Amino acid sequence: MEKFQDDLDPDITFYVVDRTSALLPHYDTRRLVFRSGSTYAYSSIYLDKSRRIQPIYEIVQRLAESYFPKMEQLESALVLGCAGCSVPRFLALSNENCRIDGVEYSEKMVEIARKYFINDPIYDHFQLIHDDAFSFVKKTKEKYNFIFVDVFQAETNHPTMLSDDFVHDVDSITEEESISVFNLLSLSREECMKFALRHAEEFSAAYVFDEMFHYYVVFVKTAKSSSLKGFESRATKYVRLLERYFSH
Ligand SMILES: C[S@@+](CC[C@H](N)C(=O)[O-])C[C@H]1O[C@@H](n2cnc3c(N)ncnc32)[C@H](O)[C@@H]1O
């Protein structure tokens, strides 16, 4: 285990912890834990590279591959809020040619991720950018097929991630065939439904998925209604579909 102190806030401590077992090495994980008063596990990866699906955010990974069953078709991806880069690892292991950008505003998290989580040639097409997610989406010239919005302050969704302005910025950097997943951990079912309905018109469809009272709102852009049908039938094998809204 290694311990790091945040340079800006002395109350914040980070730990990198390996959990290994001589008997079951393919279950070995590395975690990045953030502690400030209470403890929150932020990221966890399997150390065995043959394990593509990572131990946290399995639903997000399943949603990505439900939309792109041939992951080679996923050309570009963006993860906003990266910590130990679990979802970027899944993307890199799923398609070695996918261009992946990650944005993380904690300088210490970026330093730790570079030292312990992304120091491997599988990340040749991944760039971890030290920036604020909300300003990054305003200035980037890139467009993406998959976006995962995962910006948290401890266990609370950052309020800006629900703003019309931010969703509009996300819309403007998505490709015509794309899926954007918002992790809305701290929101109620009703708040998630309102959020999805409010923005459905900007995309082709908006979905609310429920993983045991943890909600994800997914915005899809496509010209093909068959993509929506295929996505729904594959995604619902893994997670409950609560509601969907189509643009007119
Ligand atoms: C739950 S963790 C991300 C886990 C990550 N998505 C993964 O795949 O392992 C949330 C992260 O969001 C970062 N964060 C919070 N607000 C942010 C912002 N405005 N811009 C960029 N990152 C932010 C936090 O520092 C934290 O590392």
Tab-separated table of C-alpha atoms and ligand atoms in Angstrom:
chain	number	residue	atom	x	y	z
A	1	MET	CA	0.000	0.000	0.000
A	2	GLU	CA	1.204	3.522	-0.726
A	3	LYS	CA	-0.234	6.655	0.869
A	4	PHE	CA	-0.349	10.118	-0.723
A	5	GLN	CA	-1.336	13.450	0.773
A	6	ASP	CA	-3.147	16.007	-1.328
A	7	ASP	CA	-0.918	19.065	-1.880
A	8	LEU	CA	-3.799	21.543	-1.717
A	9	ASP	CA	-5.986	20.018	1.011
A	10	PRO	CA	-4.160	18.301	3.928
A	11	ASP	CA	-7.398	16.559	5.022
A	12	ILE	CA	-7.430	14.508	1.828
A	13	THR	CA	-5.466	11.266	1.690
A	14	PHE	CA	-5.205	8.806	-1.193
A	15	TYR	CA	-4.199	5.165	-0.942
A	16	VAL	CA	-3.131	2.751	-3.643
A	17	VAL	CA	-3.916	-0.758	-2.443
A	18	ASP	CA	-3.219	-4.081	-4.161
A	19	ARG	CA	-5.399	-7.044	-3.237
A	20	THR	CA	-3.679	-10.191	-4.378
A	21	SER	CA	-4.085	-13.888	-3.829
A	22	ALA	CA	-1.637	-16.647	-4.731
A	23	LEU	CA	-4.548	-19.013	-5.367
A	24	LEU	CA	-6.749	-16.777	-7.530
A	25	PRO	CA	-4.388	-14.383	-9.334
A	26	HIS	CA	-6.961	-13.455	-11.984
A	27	TYR	CA	-8.993	-11.782	-9.202
A	28	ASP	CA	-6.055	-9.564	-8.167
A	29	THR	CA	-7.045	-5.921	-8.110
A	30	ARG	CA	-5.464	-2.500	-7.619
A	31	ARG	CA	-7.580	0.167	-5.989
A	32	LEU	CA	-7.290	3.902	-5.688
A	33	VAL	CA	-9.028	4.911	-2.482
A	34	PHE	CA	-9.713	8.493	-1.518
A	35	ARG	CA	-10.208	9.389	2.114
A	36	SER	CA	-11.573	12.586	3.539
A	37	GLY	CA	-13.385	11.901	6.816
A	38	SER	CA	-15.167	8.803	5.512
A	39	THR	CA	-13.615	6.464	2.940
A	40	TYR	CA	-14.700	6.113	-0.660
A	41	ALA	CA	-13.324	3.614	-3.162
A	42	TYR	CA	-12.950	5.545	-6.372
A	43	SER	CA	-11.476	3.082	-8.835
A	44	SER	CA	-10.514	-0.519	-9.056
A	45	ILE	CA	-8.874	-2.460	-11.870
A	46	TYR	CA	-8.068	-6.103	-12.464
A	47	LEU	CA	-4.324	-6.552	-12.830
A	48	ASP	CA	-4.786	-9.492	-15.187
A	49	LYS	CA	-5.046	-8.024	-18.704
A	50	SER	CA	-7.112	-10.942	-19.947
A	51	ARG	CA	-9.966	-9.524	-17.810
A	52	ARG	CA	-11.572	-6.940	-20.061
A	53	ILE	CA	-14.595	-6.085	-17.891
A	54	GLN	CA	-13.308	-4.186	-14.850
A	55	PRO	CA	-14.601	-4.685	-11.282
A	56	ILE	CA	-16.402	-1.354	-10.925
A	57	TYR	CA	-18.931	0.197	-13.302
A	58	GLU	CA	-19.769	-3.104	-14.915
A	59	ILE	CA	-23.097	-1.620	-16.067
A	60	VAL	CA	-21.368	1.272	-17.834
A	61	GLN	CA	-19.098	-1.170	-19.637
A	62	ARG	CA	-22.094	-3.338	-20.593
A	63	LEU	CA	-23.964	-0.268	-21.868
A	64	ALA	CA	-21.007	0.633	-24.103
A	65	GLU	CA	-20.802	-2.830	-25.608
A	66	SER	CA	-24.591	-3.087	-25.882
A	67	TYR	CA	-24.466	-0.084	-28.186
A	68	PHE	CA	-21.275	-1.162	-29.965
A	69	PRO	CA	-21.426	-4.993	-29.955
A	70	LYS	CA	-18.438	-4.848	-32.272
A	71	MET	CA	-16.183	-2.752	-30.098
A	72	GLU	CA	-13.883	-2.148	-33.115
A	73	GLN	CA	-16.577	0.294	-34.305
A	74	LEU	CA	-15.954	2.441	-31.247
A	75	GLU	CA	-13.419	4.893	-32.659
A	76	SER	CA	-13.227	7.554	-29.972
A	77	ALA	CA	-14.174	7.772	-26.319
A	78	LEU	CA	-14.102	10.343	-23.543
A	79	VAL	CA	-14.206	9.731	-19.778
A	80	LEU	CA	-14.872	12.799	-17.607
A	81	GLY	CA	-13.613	12.087	-14.073
A	82	CYS	CA	-10.908	9.407	-14.228
A	83	ALA	CA	-9.302	8.625	-10.832
A	84	GLY	CA	-7.708	5.173	-11.365
A	85	CYS	CA	-9.085	4.907	-14.920
A	86	SER	CA	-11.189	1.720	-14.639
A	87	VAL	CA	-13.423	2.567	-17.605
A	88	PRO	CA	-10.490	3.719	-19.789
A	89	ARG	CA	-8.871	0.341	-19.050
A	90	PHE	CA	-11.997	-1.494	-20.241
A	91	LEU	CA	-12.022	0.635	-23.418
A	92	ALA	CA	-8.310	0.113	-24.101
A	93	LEU	CA	-8.617	-3.647	-23.590
A	94	SER	CA	-11.741	-3.809	-25.798
A	95	ASN	CA	-10.314	-1.968	-28.805
A	96	GLU	CA	-6.617	-1.233	-29.028
A	97	ASN	CA	-7.253	1.322	-31.807
A	98	CYS	CA	-9.878	3.361	-29.987
A	99	ARG	CA	-8.691	6.916	-29.278
A	100	ILE	CA	-9.469	7.538	-25.621
A	101	ASP	CA	-9.319	10.856	-23.774
A	102	GLY	CA	-9.716	11.102	-20.007
A	103	VAL	CA	-10.122	14.307	-18.009
A	104	GLU	CA	-9.328	14.534	-14.305
A	105	TYR	CA	-9.094	17.741	-12.277
A	106	SER	CA	-7.229	16.406	-9.231
A	107	GLU	CA	-3.511	16.828	-9.830
A	108	LYS	CA	-2.745	14.122	-7.263
A	109	MET	CA	-5.115	11.629	-8.937
A	110	VAL	CA	-3.414	12.289	-12.276
A	111	GLU	CA	0.026	11.744	-10.708
A	112	ILE	CA	-1.112	8.479	-9.058
A	113	ALA	CA	-2.887	7.216	-12.187
A	114	ARG	CA	0.229	7.826	-14.297
A	115	LYS	CA	2.448	6.034	-11.772
A	116	TYR	CA	0.233	3.031	-10.914
A	117	PHE	CA	-2.746	2.680	-13.244
A	118	ILE	CA	-1.878	3.629	-16.811
A	119	ASN	CA	1.835	2.817	-16.987
A	120	ASP	CA	1.384	0.127	-19.621
A	121	PRO	CA	1.595	-0.030	-23.449
A	122	ILE	CA	-2.145	-0.890	-23.611
A	123	TYR	CA	-2.668	2.848	-22.988
A	124	ASP	CA	-0.821	3.975	-26.123
A	125	HIS	CA	-4.047	5.515	-27.467
A	126	PHE	CA	-5.136	6.956	-24.137
A	127	GLN	CA	-4.331	10.461	-22.988
A	128	LEU	CA	-5.065	11.557	-19.446
A	129	ILE	CA	-5.659	15.297	-19.413
A	130	HIS	CA	-5.329	17.334	-16.240
A	131	ASP	CA	-8.241	19.746	-16.611
A	132	ASP	CA	-11.691	20.618	-15.398
A	133	ALA	CA	-14.298	18.524	-17.238
A	134	PHE	CA	-16.665	21.460	-17.658
A	135	SER	CA	-14.114	23.679	-19.338
A	136	PHE	CA	-12.670	20.793	-21.405
A	137	VAL	CA	-16.007	20.071	-23.130
A	138	LYS	CA	-16.284	23.735	-24.110
A	139	LYS	CA	-12.920	23.946	-25.826
A	140	THR	CA	-12.180	20.517	-27.295
A	141	LYS	CA	-12.361	20.209	-31.083
A	142	GLU	CA	-12.714	16.394	-30.877
A	143	LYS	CA	-15.912	14.382	-31.264
A	144	TYR	CA	-16.646	11.076	-29.554
A	145	ASN	CA	-18.747	7.915	-30.043
A	146	PHE	CA	-18.820	7.165	-26.321
A	147	ILE	CA	-18.790	9.591	-23.396
A	148	PHE	CA	-18.894	8.632	-19.730
A	149	VAL	CA	-19.673	11.501	-17.344
A	150	ASP	CA	-18.444	10.518	-13.898
A	151	VAL	CA	-17.579	13.724	-12.069
A	152	PHE	CA	-18.015	13.438	-8.338
A	153	GLN	CA	-17.170	15.465	-5.289
A	154	ALA	CA	-16.935	12.682	-2.661
A	155	GLU	CA	-20.236	10.841	-3.210
A	156	THR	CA	-22.233	13.710	-4.673
A	157	ASN	CA	-22.816	14.513	-8.317
A	158	HIS	CA	-21.228	17.805	-9.275
A	159	PRO	CA	-24.222	20.195	-9.698
A	160	THR	CA	-22.849	21.581	-12.977
A	161	MET	CA	-23.138	18.185	-14.654
A	162	LEU	CA	-26.932	18.565	-14.640
A	163	SER	CA	-26.919	22.037	-16.172
A	164	ASP	CA	-28.435	22.682	-19.606
A	165	ASP	CA	-25.198	24.305	-20.653
A	166	PHE	CA	-23.112	21.221	-19.879
A	167	VAL	CA	-25.511	18.767	-21.576
A	168	HIS	CA	-25.501	21.051	-24.592
A	169	ASP	CA	-21.664	20.957	-24.625
A	170	VAL	CA	-21.719	17.149	-24.414
A	171	ASP	CA	-24.232	17.037	-27.265
A	172	SER	CA	-21.978	19.211	-29.406
A	173	ILE	CA	-18.961	16.871	-29.027
A	174	THR	CA	-20.804	13.608	-29.756
A	175	GLU	CA	-20.586	11.893	-33.117
A	176	GLU	CA	-23.755	11.206	-35.117
A	177	GLU	CA	-23.558	7.561	-33.918
A	178	SER	CA	-22.907	7.862	-30.194
A	179	ILE	CA	-23.870	7.072	-26.639
A	180	SER	CA	-23.315	9.310	-23.606
A	181	VAL	CA	-23.679	7.788	-20.139
A	182	PHE	CA	-24.257	10.015	-17.090
A	183	ASN	CA	-23.594	8.384	-13.725
A	184	LEU	CA	-26.238	9.935	-11.467
A	185	LEU	CA	-25.402	8.089	-8.256
A	186	SER	CA	-26.709	10.712	-5.841
A	187	LEU	CA	-29.975	11.521	-7.650
A	188	SER	CA	-33.442	10.093	-7.050
A	189	ARG	CA	-35.359	8.176	-9.701
A	190	GLU	CA	-37.687	11.167	-10.254
A	191	GLU	CA	-34.802	13.607	-10.667
A	192	CYS	CA	-33.174	11.275	-13.214
A	193	MET	CA	-36.408	10.943	-15.182
A	194	LYS	CA	-36.851	14.713	-15.281
A	195	PHE	CA	-33.249	15.167	-16.392
A	196	ALA	CA	-33.607	12.581	-19.202
A	197	LEU	CA	-36.927	14.000	-20.408
A	198	ARG	CA	-35.598	17.571	-20.391
A	199	HIS	CA	-32.768	16.674	-22.789
A	200	ALA	CA	-34.272	13.903	-24.949
A	201	GLU	CA	-34.982	16.346	-27.788
A	202	GLU	CA	-31.300	17.170	-28.197
A	203	PHE	CA	-30.489	13.518	-28.923
A	204	SER	CA	-32.358	10.669	-30.673
A	205	ALA	CA	-33.355	9.014	-27.414
A	206	ALA	CA	-32.827	9.245	-23.669
A	207	TYR	CA	-32.918	6.244	-21.320
A	208	VAL	CA	-33.008	5.892	-17.546
A	209	PHE	CA	-31.436	2.663	-16.270
A	210	ASP	CA	-31.722	1.436	-12.699
A	211	GLU	CA	-29.007	-0.649	-11.057
A	212	MET	CA	-30.487	-1.278	-7.600
A	213	PHE	CA	-31.464	2.396	-7.021
A	214	HIS	CA	-28.296	3.674	-8.667
A	215	TYR	CA	-29.380	5.446	-11.840
A	216	TYR	CA	-27.711	6.075	-15.154
A	217	VAL	CA	-29.111	8.383	-17.818
A	218	VAL	CA	-28.022	7.496	-21.338
A	219	PHE	CA	-28.375	9.770	-24.362
A	220	VAL	CA	-28.143	8.109	-27.767
A	221	LYS	CA	-27.633	9.783	-31.136
A	222	THR	CA	-28.326	7.743	-34.239
A	223	ALA	CA	-30.016	7.925	-37.624
A	224	LYS	CA	-31.004	4.233	-37.416
A	225	SER	CA	-33.967	3.085	-35.319
A	226	SER	CA	-32.540	-0.469	-35.495
A	227	SER	CA	-29.559	0.737	-33.413
A	228	LEU	CA	-31.946	1.760	-30.630
A	229	LYS	CA	-33.814	-1.558	-30.710
A	230	GLY	CA	-30.583	-3.587	-30.668
A	231	PHE	CA	-29.181	-1.452	-27.847
A	232	GLU	CA	-32.302	-1.885	-25.700
A	233	SER	CA	-32.501	-5.633	-26.153
A	234	ARG	CA	-28.826	-6.145	-25.294
A	235	ALA	CA	-28.650	-3.610	-22.425
A	236	THR	CA	-31.692	-4.997	-20.627
A	237	LYS	CA	-29.920	-8.325	-20.179
A	238	TYR	CA	-27.725	-6.536	-17.636
A	239	VAL	CA	-29.703	-3.646	-16.193
A	240	ARG	CA	-33.314	-2.624	-15.691
A	241	LEU	CA	-34.698	-0.079	-18.127
A	242	LEU	CA	-36.876	2.309	-16.147
A	243	GLU	CA	-37.936	4.794	-18.793
A	244	ARG	CA	-37.135	5.923	-22.308
A	245	TYR	CA	-37.939	9.073	-24.220
A	246	PHE	CA	-37.608	9.608	-27.959
A	247	SER	CA	-37.128	12.889	-29.740
A	248	HIS	CA	-39.858	13.745	-32.233
B	1	LIG	C1	-15.765	8.174	-9.282
B	1	LIG	S1	-14.266	8.941	-9.743
B	1	LIG	C2	-14.016	8.452	-11.421
B	1	LIG	C3	-13.782	6.974	-11.687
B	1	LIG	C4	-13.442	6.705	-13.138
B	1	LIG	N1	-14.504	7.128	-14.048
B	1	LIG	C5	-13.044	5.297	-13.473
B	1	LIG	O1	-13.365	4.840	-14.589
B	1	LIG	O2	-12.369	4.651	-12.669
B	1	LIG	C6	-14.779	10.601	-9.916
B	1	LIG	C7	-13.628	11.525	-10.297
B	1	LIG	O3	-14.151	12.752	-10.782
B	1	LIG	C8	-13.148	13.721	-10.530
B	1	LIG	N2	-13.763	15.054	-10.734
B	1	LIG	C9	-14.681	15.684	-9.950
B	1	LIG	N3	-15.018	16.877	-10.493
B	1	LIG	C10	-14.306	16.999	-11.650
B	1	LIG	C11	-14.220	17.995	-12.663
B	1	LIG	N4	-14.942	19.108	-12.577
B	1	LIG	N5	-13.400	17.777	-13.721
B	1	LIG	C12	-12.678	16.638	-13.813
B	1	LIG	N6	-12.704	15.655	-12.879
B	1	LIG	C13	-13.500	15.829	-11.806
B	1	LIG	C14	-12.722	13.403	-9.095
B	1	LIG	O4	-11.454	13.968	-8.783
B	1	LIG	C15	-12.693	11.859	-9.153
B	1	LIG	O5	-11.405	11.393	-9.450
